[in-house]
XYZ file of C-alpha atoms in Angstrom:
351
model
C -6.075 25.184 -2.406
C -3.568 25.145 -5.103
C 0.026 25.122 -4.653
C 2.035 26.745 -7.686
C 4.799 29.139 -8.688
C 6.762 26.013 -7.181
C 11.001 26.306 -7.457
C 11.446 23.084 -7.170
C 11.908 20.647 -9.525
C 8.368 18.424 -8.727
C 9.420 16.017 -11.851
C 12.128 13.550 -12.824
C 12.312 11.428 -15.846
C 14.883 8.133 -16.725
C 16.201 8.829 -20.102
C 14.727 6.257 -22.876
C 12.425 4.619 -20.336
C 11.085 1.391 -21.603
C 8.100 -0.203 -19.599
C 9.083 -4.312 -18.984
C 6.987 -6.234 -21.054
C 3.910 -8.049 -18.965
C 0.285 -9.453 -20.665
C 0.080 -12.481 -18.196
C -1.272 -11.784 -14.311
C 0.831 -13.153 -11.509
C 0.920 -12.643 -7.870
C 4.128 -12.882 -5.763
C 4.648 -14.823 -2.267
C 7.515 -15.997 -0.309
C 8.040 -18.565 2.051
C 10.728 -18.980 4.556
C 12.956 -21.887 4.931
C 15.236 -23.026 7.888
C 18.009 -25.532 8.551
C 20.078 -26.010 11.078
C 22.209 -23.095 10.201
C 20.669 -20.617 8.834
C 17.043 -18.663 7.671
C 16.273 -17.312 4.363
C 13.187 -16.306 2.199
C 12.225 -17.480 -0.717
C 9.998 -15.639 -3.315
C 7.780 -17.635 -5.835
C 5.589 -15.764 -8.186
C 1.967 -17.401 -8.482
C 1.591 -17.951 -13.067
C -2.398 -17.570 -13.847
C -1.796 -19.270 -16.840
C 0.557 -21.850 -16.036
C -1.553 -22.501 -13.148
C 1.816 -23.093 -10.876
C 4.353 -21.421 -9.330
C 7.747 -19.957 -10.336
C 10.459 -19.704 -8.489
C 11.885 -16.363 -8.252
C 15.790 -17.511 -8.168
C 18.254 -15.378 -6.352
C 15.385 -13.037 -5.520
C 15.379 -13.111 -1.610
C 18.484 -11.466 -1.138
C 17.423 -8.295 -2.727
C 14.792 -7.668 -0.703
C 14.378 -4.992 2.305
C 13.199 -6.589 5.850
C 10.573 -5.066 7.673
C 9.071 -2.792 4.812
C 6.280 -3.816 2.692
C 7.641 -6.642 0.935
C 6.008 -7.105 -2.843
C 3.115 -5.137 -3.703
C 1.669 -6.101 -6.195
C -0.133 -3.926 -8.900
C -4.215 -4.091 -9.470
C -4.335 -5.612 -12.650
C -1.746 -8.320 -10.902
C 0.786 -7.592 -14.462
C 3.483 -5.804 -12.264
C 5.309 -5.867 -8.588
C 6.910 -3.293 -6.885
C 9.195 -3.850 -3.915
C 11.707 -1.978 -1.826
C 15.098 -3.633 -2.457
C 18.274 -3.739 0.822
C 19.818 -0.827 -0.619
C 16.945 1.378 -0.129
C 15.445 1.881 -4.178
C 12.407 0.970 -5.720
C 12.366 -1.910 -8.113
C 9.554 -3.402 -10.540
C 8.978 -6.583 -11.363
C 7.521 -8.297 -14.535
C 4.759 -10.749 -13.303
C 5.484 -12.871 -16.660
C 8.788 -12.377 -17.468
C 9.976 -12.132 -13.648
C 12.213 -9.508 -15.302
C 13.548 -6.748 -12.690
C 14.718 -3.154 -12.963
C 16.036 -0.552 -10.588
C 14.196 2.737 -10.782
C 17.050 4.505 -9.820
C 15.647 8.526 -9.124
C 15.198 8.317 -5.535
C 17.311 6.842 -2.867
C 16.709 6.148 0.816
C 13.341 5.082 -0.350
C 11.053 3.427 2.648
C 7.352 2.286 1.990
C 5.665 1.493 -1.025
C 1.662 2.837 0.166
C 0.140 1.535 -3.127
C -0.632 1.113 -6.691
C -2.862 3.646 -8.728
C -6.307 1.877 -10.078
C -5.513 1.708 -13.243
C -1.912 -0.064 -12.228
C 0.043 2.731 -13.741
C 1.631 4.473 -10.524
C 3.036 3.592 -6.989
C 2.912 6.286 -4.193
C 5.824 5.336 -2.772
C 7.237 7.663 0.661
C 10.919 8.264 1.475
C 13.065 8.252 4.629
C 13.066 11.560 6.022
C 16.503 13.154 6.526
C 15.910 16.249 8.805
C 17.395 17.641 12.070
C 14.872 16.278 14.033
C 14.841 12.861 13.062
C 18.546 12.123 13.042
C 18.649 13.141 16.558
C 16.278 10.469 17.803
C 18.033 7.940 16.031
C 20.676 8.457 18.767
C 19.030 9.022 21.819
C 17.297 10.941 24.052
C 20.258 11.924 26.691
C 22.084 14.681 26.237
C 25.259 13.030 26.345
C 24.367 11.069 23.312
C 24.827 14.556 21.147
C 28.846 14.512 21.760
C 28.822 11.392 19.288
C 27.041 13.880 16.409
C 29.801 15.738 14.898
C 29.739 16.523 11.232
C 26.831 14.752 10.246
C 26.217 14.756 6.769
C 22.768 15.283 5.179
C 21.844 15.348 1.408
C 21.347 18.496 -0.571
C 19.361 16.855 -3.127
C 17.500 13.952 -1.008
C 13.592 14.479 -1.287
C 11.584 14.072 1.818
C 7.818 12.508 1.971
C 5.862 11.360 -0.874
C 6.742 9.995 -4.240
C 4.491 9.016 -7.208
C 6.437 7.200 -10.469
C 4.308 6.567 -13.076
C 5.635 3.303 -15.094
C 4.203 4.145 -18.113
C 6.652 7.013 -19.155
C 9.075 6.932 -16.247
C 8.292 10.111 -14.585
C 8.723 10.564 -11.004
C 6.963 13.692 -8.933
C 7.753 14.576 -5.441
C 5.277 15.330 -3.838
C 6.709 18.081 -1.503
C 3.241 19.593 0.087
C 2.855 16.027 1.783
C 5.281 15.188 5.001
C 6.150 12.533 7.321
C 3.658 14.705 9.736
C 0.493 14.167 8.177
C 0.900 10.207 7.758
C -0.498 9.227 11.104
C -1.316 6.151 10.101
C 0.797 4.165 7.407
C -2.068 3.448 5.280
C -4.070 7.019 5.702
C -2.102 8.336 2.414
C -3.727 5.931 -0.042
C -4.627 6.668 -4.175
C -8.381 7.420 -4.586
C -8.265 7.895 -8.122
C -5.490 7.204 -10.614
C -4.526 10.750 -10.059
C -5.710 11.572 -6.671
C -4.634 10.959 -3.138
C -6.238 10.453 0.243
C -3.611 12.053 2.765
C -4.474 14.032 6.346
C -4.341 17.674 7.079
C -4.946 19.863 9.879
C -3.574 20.630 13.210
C -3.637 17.265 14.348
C -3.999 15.686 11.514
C -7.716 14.478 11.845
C -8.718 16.180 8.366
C -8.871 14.369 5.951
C -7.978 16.043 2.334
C -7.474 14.693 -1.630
C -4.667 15.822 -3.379
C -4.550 15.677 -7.218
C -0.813 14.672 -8.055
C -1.116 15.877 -11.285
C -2.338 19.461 -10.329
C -0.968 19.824 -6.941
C -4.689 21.011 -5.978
C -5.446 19.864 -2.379
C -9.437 19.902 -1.145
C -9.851 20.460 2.459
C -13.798 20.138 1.731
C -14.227 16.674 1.376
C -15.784 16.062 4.974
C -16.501 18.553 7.432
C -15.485 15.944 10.372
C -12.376 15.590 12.219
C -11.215 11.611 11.647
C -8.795 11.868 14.542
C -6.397 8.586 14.913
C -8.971 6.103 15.556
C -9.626 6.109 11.618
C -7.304 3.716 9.307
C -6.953 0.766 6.632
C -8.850 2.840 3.927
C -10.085 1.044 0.695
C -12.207 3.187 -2.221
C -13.399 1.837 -4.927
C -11.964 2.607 -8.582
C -14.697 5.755 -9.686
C -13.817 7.247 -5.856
C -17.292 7.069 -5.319
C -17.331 4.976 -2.141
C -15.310 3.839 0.889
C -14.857 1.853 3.936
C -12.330 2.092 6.591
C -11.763 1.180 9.905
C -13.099 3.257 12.699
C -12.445 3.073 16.581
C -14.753 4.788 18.525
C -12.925 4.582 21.696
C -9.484 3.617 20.336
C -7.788 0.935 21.600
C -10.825 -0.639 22.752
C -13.213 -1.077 19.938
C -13.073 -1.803 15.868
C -15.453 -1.308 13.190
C -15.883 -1.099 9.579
C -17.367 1.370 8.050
C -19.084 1.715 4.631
C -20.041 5.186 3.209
C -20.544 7.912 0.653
C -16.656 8.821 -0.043
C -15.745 11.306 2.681
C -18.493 10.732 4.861
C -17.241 9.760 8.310
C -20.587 7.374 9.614
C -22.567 5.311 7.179
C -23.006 2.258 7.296
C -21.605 0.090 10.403
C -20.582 -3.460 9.026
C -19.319 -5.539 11.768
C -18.076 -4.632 15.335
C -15.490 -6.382 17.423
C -12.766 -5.541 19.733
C -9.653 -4.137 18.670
C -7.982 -5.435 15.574
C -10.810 -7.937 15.540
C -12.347 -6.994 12.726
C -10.236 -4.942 10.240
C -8.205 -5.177 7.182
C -11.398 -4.291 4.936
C -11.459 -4.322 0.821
C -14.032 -3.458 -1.556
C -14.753 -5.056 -5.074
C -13.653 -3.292 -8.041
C -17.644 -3.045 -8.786
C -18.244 -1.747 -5.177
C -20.723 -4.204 -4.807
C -18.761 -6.992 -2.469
C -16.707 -5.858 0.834
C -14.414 -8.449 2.475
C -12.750 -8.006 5.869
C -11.423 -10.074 8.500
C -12.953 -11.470 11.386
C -10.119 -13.158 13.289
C -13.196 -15.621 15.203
C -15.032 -16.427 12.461
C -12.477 -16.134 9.072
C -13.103 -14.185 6.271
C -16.377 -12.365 5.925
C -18.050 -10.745 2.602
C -20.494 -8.074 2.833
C -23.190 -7.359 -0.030
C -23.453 -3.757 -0.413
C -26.759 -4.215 -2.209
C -28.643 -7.318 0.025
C -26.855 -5.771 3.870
C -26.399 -9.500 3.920
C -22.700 -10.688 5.279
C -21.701 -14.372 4.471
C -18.257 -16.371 5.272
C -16.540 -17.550 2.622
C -14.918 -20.583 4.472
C -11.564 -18.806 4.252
C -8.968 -17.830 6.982
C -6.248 -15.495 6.947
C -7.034 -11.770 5.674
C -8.019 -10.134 2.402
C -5.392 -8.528 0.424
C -6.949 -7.664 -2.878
C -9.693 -8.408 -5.418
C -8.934 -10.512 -8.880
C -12.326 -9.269 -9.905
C -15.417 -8.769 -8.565
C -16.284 -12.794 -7.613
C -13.033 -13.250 -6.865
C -10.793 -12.640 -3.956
C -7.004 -13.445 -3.119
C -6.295 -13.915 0.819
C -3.226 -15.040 2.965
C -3.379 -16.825 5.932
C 0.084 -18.064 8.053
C 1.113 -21.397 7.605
C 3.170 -22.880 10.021
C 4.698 -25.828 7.632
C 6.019 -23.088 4.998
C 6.438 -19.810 7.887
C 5.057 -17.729 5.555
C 1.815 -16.338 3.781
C 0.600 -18.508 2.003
C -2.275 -16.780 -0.794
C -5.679 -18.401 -2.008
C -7.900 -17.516 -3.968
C -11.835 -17.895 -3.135
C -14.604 -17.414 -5.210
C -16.976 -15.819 -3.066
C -19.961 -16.981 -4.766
C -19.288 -20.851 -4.779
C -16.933 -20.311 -1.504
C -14.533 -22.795 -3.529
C -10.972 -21.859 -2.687
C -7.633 -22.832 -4.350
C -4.148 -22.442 -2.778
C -1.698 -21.239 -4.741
């Protein structure tokens, strides 16, 4: 299916964009820190090369509570974050430099980087009828309160992809709030292309090439339904795993598979959110997931052997493909604390 003809505008560019200068890989973290008056969170960014952590000064007061906090990019250069007044910012992992990217407002959810670490789907807070009546209430009575309310002729519902390299942002208007049943069911598969849901009730699952605007319904014949979630391909789209429940909220499993293929093969079963949160090396040779009995488990794609790695917490993403960067909750800092754990030697290092 192609979508075209559109009268939209799909793309927005920042005059004389200038991409922040970062060669040297960095991951961000925060911790948070009481006394006896008052909470706050404090961000440090993680140096490679320095081999210590930096102090991100100032930082924790520009950042939006209860969103997705600081994703960081694939290549671990950049970090993207959704700041209190609702924009999307980027971060230089070596300079710690920041800048607003200031086409969208009312932005929400940053879903993820591209592959290559040269885009961020990125979704916005719908402003519709609908939605701004449940905000206040259900009861009738609640409706005498909504006089003039004021909506944006220009605000952009849904999904948003802004490529860093030249600046450009594209709505993506053929993808809603209604097809995201699960947060992390709109996903990139390759740098272009998107995993998203289709349907009537949104158990299809369908790619969508940003670039194009060409949607394929094809790529499974199965319905997913909401059971499905937590999807992780690898870089050439080739394969995937995801979490499947069967009977849902009962069971959990992780699934490995031919991209688009619903069964494959079944690597570890638990209760709910027992096992979940799974990621595949960049090689798609290593999958690690979490077992919340046993710690952190790593699956050989090639051997069907599964080892622990002597590491708690979950996954969040691969360095490469021996090396993988976790975060388990400390109760000394409050916060997430990451590691990094060579899965071969099962050495770990805090950071």
């Amino acid at each position: 299916l192609f979508y075209k003809n559109q009268s939209f505008k799909a793309d927005e560019k920042i005059k004389d964009w200038k991409l922040l200068k970062s060669s040297k890989k960095g991951y961000p973290f925060s911790v948070i820190k009481r006394n006896n008056t008052e909470t706050s969170l404090t961000f440090y960014m993680y140096s490679f090369e320095k081999n210590h952590a930096m102090l991100m000064k100032n930082f924790g007061s520009s950042v939006a509570e209860g969103n997705t906090g600081l994703v960081v990019s694939p290549n671990l250069l950049y970090t993207a974050y959704v700041a209190k007044d609702a924009s999307l910012h980027l971060i230089s992992n070596e300079t710690l430099k920041d800048i607003k990217i200031p086409l969208q407002s009312k932005v929400y959810r940053i879903q993820s980087w591209s592959p290559d670490s040269k885009r961020i789907l990125y979704s916005t807070i719908t402003e519709e009828i609908k939605t701004r009546t449940s905000q206040y209430g259900m009861g009738m009575s609640n409706y005498s309160e909504m006089n003039n309310v004021v909506f944006s002729k220009t605000h952009k519902n849904g999904f948003h992809v802004f490529n860093i390299d030249n600046g450009t942002d594209t709505w993506l208007s053929p993808i809603n709030y209604a097809e995201d049943t699960t947060a992390n069911s709109i996903v990139f598969v390759t740098n272009s292309t998107i995993l998203t849901r289709g349907g009537y009730q949104d158990d299809v699952l369908v790619t969508f090439d940003t670039d194009t605007f060409k949607a394929n319904y094809a790529i499974s014949n199965e319905a997913f339904g909401y059971g499905a979630g937590q999807f992780d391909v690898t870089p050439d789209g080739k394969k995937w795993t995801y979490t499947l429940s069967r009977n849902p909220t009962n069971d959990g499993n992780i699934i490995y598979s031919d991209f688009g293929k619903k069964e494959g093969i079944t690597v570890a079963s638990g209760g709910l959110a027992q096992i979940q949160w799974p990621k595949l090396s960049p090689n798609g040779e290593k999958l690690a997931y979490e077992d919340r009995d046993k710690g952190i488990q790593v699956y050989d794609t090639k051997t069907k052997g599964t080892k622990s790695i002597n590491a708690g917490g979950f996954p969040k993403m691969w360095m490469d493909n021996n090396n993988l960067i976790s975060e388990v909750f400390e109760d000394s800092v409050s916060g997430w604390v990451p590691t990094v754990t060579n899965v071969r030697t099962k050495v770990s290092k805090e950071l």
